[in-house]
CSV table of C-alpha atoms in Angstrom, one decimal:
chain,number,residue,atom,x,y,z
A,1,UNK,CA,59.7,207.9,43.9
A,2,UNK,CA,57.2,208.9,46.2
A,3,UNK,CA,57.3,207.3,50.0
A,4,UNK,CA,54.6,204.9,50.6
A,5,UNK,CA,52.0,205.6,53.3
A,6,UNK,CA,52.6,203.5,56.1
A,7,UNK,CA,49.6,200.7,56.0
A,8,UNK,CA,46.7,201.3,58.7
A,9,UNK,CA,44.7,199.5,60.3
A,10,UNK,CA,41.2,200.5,58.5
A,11,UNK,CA,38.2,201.6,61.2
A,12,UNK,CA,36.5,198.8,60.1
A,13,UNK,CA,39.1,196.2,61.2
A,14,UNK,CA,39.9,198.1,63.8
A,15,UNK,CA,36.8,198.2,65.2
A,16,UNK,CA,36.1,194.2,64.5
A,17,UNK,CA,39.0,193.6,66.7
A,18,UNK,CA,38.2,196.0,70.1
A,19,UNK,CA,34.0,194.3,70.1
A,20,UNK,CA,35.8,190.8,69.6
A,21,UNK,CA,38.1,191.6,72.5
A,22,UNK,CA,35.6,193.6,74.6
A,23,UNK,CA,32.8,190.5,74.2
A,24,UNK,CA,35.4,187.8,75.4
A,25,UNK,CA,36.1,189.9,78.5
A,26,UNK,CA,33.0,189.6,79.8
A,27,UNK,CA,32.5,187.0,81.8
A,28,UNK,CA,30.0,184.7,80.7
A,29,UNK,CA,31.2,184.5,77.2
A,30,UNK,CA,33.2,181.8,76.5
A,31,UNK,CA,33.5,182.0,73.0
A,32,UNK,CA,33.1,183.3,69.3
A,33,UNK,CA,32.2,181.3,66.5
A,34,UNK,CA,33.4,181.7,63.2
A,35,UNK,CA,30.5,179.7,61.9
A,36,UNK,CA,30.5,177.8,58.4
A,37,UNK,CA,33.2,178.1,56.3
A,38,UNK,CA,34.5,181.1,58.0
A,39,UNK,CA,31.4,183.0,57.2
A,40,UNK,CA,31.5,184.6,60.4
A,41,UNK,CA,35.4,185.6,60.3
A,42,UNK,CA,36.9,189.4,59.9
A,43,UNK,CA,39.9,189.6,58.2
A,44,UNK,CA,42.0,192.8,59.5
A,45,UNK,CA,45.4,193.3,58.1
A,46,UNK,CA,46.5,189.6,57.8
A,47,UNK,CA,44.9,189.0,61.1
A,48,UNK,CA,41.5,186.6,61.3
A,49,UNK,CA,39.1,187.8,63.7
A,50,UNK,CA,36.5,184.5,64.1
A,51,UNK,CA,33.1,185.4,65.2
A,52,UNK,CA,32.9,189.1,64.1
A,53,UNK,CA,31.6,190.3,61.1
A,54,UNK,CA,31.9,194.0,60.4
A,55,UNK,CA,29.6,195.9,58.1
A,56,UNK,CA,29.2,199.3,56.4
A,57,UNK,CA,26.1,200.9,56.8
A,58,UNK,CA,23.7,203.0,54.7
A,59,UNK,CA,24.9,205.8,57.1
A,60,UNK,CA,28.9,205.2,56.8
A,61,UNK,CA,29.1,203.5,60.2
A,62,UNK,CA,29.9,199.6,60.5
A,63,UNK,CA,27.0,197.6,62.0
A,64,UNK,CA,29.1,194.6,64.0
A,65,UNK,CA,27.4,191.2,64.4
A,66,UNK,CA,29.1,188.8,67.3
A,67,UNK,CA,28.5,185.4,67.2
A,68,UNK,CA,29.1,183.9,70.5
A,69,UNK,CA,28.9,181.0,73.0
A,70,UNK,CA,27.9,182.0,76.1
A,71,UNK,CA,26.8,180.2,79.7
A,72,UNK,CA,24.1,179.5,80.8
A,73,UNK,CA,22.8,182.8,82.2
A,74,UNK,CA,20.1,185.5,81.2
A,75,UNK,CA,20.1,186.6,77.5
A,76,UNK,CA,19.2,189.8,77.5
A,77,UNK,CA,21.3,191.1,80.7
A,78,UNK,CA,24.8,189.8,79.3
A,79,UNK,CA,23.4,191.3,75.5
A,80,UNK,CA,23.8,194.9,77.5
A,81,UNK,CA,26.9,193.7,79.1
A,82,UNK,CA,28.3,192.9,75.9
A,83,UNK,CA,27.2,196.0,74.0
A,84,UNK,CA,28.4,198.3,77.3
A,85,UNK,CA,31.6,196.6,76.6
A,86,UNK,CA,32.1,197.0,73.2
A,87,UNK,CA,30.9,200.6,73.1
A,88,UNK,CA,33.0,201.7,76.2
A,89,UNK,CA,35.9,200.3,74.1
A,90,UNK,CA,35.3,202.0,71.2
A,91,UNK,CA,35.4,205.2,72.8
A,92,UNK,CA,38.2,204.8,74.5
A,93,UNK,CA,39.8,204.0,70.4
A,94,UNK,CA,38.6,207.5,69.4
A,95,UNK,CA,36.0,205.1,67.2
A,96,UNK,CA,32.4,206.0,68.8
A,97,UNK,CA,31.7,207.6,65.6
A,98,UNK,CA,32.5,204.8,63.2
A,99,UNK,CA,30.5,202.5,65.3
A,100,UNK,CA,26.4,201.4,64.4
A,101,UNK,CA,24.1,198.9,65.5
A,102,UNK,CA,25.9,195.5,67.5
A,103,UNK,CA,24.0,192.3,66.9
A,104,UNK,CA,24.9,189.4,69.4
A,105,UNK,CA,24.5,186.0,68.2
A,106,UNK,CA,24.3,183.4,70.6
A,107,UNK,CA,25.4,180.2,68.6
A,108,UNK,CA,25.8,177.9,71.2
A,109,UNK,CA,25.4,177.6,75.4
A,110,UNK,CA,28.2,175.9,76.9
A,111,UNK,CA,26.6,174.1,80.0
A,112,UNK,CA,27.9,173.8,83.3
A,113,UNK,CA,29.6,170.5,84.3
A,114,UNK,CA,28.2,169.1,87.4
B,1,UNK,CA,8.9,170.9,53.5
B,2,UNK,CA,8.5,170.8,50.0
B,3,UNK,CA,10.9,173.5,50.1
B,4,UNK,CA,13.6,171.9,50.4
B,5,UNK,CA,13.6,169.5,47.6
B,6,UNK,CA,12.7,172.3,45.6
B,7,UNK,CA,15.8,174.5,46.2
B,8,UNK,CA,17.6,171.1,45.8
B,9,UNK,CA,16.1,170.8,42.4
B,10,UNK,CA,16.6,174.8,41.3
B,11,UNK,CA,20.4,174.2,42.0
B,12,UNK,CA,20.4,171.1,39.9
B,13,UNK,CA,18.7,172.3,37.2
B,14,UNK,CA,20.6,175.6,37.2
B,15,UNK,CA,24.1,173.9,37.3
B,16,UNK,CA,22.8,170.9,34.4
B,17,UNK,CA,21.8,174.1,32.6
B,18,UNK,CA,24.5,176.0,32.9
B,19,UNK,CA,26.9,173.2,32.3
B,20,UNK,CA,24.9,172.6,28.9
B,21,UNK,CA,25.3,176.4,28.2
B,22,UNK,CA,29.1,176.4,28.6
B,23,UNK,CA,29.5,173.3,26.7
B,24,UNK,CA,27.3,175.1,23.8
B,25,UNK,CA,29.4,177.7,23.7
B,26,UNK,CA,32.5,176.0,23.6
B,27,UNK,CA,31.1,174.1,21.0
B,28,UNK,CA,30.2,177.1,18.7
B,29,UNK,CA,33.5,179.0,19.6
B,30,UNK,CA,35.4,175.7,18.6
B,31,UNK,CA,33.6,175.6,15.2
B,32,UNK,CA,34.0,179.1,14.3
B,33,UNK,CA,37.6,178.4,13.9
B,34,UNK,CA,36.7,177.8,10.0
B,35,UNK,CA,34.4,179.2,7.9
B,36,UNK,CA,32.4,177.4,4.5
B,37,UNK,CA,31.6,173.9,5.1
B,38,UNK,CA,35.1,172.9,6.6
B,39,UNK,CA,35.8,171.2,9.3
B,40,UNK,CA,35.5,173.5,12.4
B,41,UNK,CA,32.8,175.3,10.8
B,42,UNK,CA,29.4,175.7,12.1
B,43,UNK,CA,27.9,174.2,9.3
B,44,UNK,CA,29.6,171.4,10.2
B,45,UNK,CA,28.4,171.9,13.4
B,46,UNK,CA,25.1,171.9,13.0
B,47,UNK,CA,25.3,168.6,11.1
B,48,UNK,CA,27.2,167.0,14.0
B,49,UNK,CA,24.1,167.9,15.8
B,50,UNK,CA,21.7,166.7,13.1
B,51,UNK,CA,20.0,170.6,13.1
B,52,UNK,CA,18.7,170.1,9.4
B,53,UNK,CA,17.0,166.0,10.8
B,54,UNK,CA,15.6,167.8,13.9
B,55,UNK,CA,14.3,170.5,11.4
B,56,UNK,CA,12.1,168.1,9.8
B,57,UNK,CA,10.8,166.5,13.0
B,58,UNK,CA,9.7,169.8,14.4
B,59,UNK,CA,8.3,170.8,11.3
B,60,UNK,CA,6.4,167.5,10.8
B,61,UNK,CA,5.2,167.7,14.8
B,62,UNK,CA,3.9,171.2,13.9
B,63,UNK,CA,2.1,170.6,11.4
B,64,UNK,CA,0.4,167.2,12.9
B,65,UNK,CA,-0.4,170.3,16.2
B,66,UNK,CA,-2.3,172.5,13.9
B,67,UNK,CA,-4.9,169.4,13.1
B,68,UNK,CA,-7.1,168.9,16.1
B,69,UNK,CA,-6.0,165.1,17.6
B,70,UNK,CA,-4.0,163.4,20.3
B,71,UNK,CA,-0.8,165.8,19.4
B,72,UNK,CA,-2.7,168.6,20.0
B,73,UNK,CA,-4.1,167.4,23.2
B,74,UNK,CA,-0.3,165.5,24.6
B,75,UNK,CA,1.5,169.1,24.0
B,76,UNK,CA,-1.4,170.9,26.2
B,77,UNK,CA,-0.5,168.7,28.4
B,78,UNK,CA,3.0,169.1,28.0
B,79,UNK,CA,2.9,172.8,28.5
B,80,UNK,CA,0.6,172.9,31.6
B,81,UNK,CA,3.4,170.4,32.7
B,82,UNK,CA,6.4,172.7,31.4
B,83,UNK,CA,4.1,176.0,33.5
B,84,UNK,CA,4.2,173.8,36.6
B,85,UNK,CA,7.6,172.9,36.3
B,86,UNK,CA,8.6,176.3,36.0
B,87,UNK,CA,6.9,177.7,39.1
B,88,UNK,CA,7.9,175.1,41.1
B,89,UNK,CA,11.6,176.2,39.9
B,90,UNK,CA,10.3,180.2,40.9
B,91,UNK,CA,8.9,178.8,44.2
B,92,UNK,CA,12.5,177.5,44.9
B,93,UNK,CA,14.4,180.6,44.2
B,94,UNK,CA,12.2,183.1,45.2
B,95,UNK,CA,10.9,181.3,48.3
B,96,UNK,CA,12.5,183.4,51.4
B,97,UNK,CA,14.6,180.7,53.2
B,98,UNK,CA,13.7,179.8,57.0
B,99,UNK,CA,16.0,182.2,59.1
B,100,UNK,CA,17.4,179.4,61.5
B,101,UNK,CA,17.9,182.4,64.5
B,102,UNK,CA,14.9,183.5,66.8
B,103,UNK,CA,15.3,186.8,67.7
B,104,UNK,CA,15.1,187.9,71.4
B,105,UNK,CA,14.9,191.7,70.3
B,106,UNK,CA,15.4,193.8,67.0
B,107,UNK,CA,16.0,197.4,68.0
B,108,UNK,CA,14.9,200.0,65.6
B,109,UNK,CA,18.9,200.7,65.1
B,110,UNK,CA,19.3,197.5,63.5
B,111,UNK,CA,20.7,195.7,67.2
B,112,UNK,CA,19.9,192.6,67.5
B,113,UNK,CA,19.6,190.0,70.1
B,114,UNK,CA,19.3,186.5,68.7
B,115,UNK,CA,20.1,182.3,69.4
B,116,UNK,CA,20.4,179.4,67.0
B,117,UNK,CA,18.1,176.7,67.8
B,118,UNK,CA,20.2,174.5,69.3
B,119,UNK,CA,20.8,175.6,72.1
B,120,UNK,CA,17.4,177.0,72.5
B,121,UNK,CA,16.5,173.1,72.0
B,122,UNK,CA,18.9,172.4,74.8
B,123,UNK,CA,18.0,175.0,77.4
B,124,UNK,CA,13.8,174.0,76.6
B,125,UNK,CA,15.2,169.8,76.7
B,126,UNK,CA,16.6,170.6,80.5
B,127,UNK,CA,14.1,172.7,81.8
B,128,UNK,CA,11.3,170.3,81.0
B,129,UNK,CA,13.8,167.4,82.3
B,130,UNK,CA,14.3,169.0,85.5
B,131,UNK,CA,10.5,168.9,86.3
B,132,UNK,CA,9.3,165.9,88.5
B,133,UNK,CA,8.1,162.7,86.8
B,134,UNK,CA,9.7,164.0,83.2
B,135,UNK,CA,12.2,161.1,82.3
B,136,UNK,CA,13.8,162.5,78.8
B,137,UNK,CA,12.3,165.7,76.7
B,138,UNK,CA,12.4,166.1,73.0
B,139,UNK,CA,12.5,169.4,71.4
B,140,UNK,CA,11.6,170.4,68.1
B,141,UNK,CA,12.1,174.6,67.4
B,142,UNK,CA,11.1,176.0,64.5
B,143,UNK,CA,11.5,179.6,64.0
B,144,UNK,CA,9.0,181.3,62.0
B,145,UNK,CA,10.2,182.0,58.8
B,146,UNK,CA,8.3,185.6,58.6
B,147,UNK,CA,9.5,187.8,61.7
B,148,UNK,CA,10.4,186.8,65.0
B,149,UNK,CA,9.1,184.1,67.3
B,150,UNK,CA,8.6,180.2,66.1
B,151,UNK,CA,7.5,177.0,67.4
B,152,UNK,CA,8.2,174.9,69.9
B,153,UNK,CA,7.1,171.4,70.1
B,154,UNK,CA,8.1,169.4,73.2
B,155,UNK,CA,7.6,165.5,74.0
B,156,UNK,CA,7.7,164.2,77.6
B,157,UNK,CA,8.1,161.1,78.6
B,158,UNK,CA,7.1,159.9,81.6
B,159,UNK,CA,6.8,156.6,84.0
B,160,UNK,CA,3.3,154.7,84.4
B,161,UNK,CA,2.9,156.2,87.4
B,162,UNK,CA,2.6,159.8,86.5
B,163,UNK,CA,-0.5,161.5,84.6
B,164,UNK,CA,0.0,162.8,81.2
B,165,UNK,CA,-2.0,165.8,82.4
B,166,UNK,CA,0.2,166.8,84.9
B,167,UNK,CA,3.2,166.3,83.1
B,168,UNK,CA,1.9,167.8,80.4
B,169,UNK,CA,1.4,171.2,82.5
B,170,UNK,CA,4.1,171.1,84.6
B,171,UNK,CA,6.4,170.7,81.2
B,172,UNK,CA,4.4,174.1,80.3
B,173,UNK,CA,5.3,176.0,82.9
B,174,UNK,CA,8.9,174.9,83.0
B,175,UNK,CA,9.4,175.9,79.5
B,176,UNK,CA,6.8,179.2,79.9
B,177,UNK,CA,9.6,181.8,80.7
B,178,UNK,CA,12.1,180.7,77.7
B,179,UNK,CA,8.8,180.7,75.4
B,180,UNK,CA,7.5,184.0,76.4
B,181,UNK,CA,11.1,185.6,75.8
B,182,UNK,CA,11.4,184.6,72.2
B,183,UNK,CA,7.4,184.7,71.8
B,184,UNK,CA,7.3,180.6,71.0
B,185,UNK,CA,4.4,178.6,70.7
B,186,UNK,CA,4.7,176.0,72.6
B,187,UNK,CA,3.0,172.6,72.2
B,188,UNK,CA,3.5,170.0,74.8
B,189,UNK,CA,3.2,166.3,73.9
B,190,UNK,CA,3.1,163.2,76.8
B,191,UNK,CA,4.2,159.8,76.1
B,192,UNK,CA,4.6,156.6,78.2
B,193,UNK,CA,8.3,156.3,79.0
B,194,UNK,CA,9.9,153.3,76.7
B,195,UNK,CA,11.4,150.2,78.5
B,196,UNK,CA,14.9,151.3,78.6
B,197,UNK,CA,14.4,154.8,77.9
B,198,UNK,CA,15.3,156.3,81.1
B,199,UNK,CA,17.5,158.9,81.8
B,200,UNK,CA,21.1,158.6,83.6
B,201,UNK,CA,22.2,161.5,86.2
């Protein structure tokens, strides 16, 4: 019997997972949304990743849409954060290459108390 | 608008439809069991159905359609009515449904920048209600359903002693940056503050 191939993480999961983590480390995000029913939501080996979907492209790469609830500050500014981010982390998985286009989704402004 | 109930009215009639379908083809598959005139037999079936009745009323209604009369005239009218009905149906599948994101920017490379109304609603709802003399804002946003940008209609209220002009303008401006940003046309409306209406901070 042959030995099974231990089970990987796919590049598509994986990469679901580091722009999920790398758009909640930024500062002004305070949230992803898995939207409804889980529409939003990537599963990766078991795991569920709300708020990320990851997509394969004509070109072999996975386009990754964040949906995401933010503060109160300038769109397009924490956008470039967010993509910075999530490309920097990529990199640093070896994944630049699987990696295509990064929507951000803002689904809801979480306003400041006070 | 009319939308709406139309997509409403594609899904009904494509579950009622497909319901009937299923139930015809359990039906048939039922009374294919037996063969001759027993009884699972489709024979059978189509008496349970009354096919050979419904043969003669058809082919009594089609004669009576190829003399010139009211039958003539009622099944025009039932056709145009069976054309409109079916565009209507085309209308509300076919009809490209209203994206309910406005897009801040679309790169060529298929990034995307983009916010659900609601809290476009709420960031355009405290701007206006941080300008002077505004006592509540409603927002109504409507992205456009072709491309990016949409609409943005705004009512002010306001006290007695503050011009609908100046509100009006001054609600403008406060909303101007947001509505330049995701290319909104903006339409302001003013209205006298009701008794009670008034906002808490």
């Amino acid at each position: 019997m042959s030995e099974l191939a231990t089970p990987r993480s796919s590049d598509r999961a994986a990469l679901a997972r580091i722009a999920l983590e790398a758009a909640l480390a930024v500062g002004d995000v305070v949230g992803a949304e898995a939207g409804p029913h889980g529409a939003w939501v990537t599963e990766a080996g078991g795991e569920r990743l709300p708020g990320v979907v990851a997509v394969a492209q004509a070109d072999g790469r996975y386009a990754l849409d964040l949906h995401l609830i933010v503060r109160p500050v300038p769109l397009h500014e924490l956008a470039e954060r967010i993509r910075e981010r999530v490309v920097r982390a990529s990199e640093r998985a070896g994944l630049e290459g699987a990696l295509g286009s990064i929507g951000v989704s803002i689904e809801d402004i979480e306003l400041l108390e006070g | 608008m009319i939308l709406v109930p139309l997509r409403a009215l594609t899904r009904l009639t494509a579950f009622v439809l497909l319901l009937a379908l299923a139930a015809l083809g359990l039906a048939t598959a039922v009374f294919s069991i037996q063969g001759d005139s027993r009884t699972l037999s489709l024979p059978k079936l189509a008496g349970h159905l009354r096919l050979p009745r419904l043969d003669g009323i058809v082919g009594d209604y089609l004669a009576s359609l190829e003399r010139s009369g009211p039958t003539a005239w009622v099944s025009v009218g039932a056709g145009a009515a069976a054309v409109a009905i079916g565009l209507a149906l085309l209308v509300g599948v076919l009809a490209p449904r209203r994206e309910r994101l406005l897009v801040l920017e679309d790169e060529a490379d298929g990034s995307r920048l983009a916010a659900r109304r609601r809290p476009l609603r709420q960031i355009a709802g405290t701007l206006v209600e941080q300008e002077r003399g505004v006592t509540v804002a409603k927002t109504r946003l409507r992205p456009s359903r072709w491309g990016s940008g949409g609409r943005l209609r705004l009512t002010a209220f306001h006290p007695r002693n503050r011009k609908p002009e100046e509100i009006a303008a001054s609600a403008s401006s406060a909303v101007e940056p947001l509505a330049k940003a995701f290319r909104l046309r903006t339409r302001v409306r003013t209205r006298l503050g009701e008794r009670g209406r008034r906002r808490v901070q």
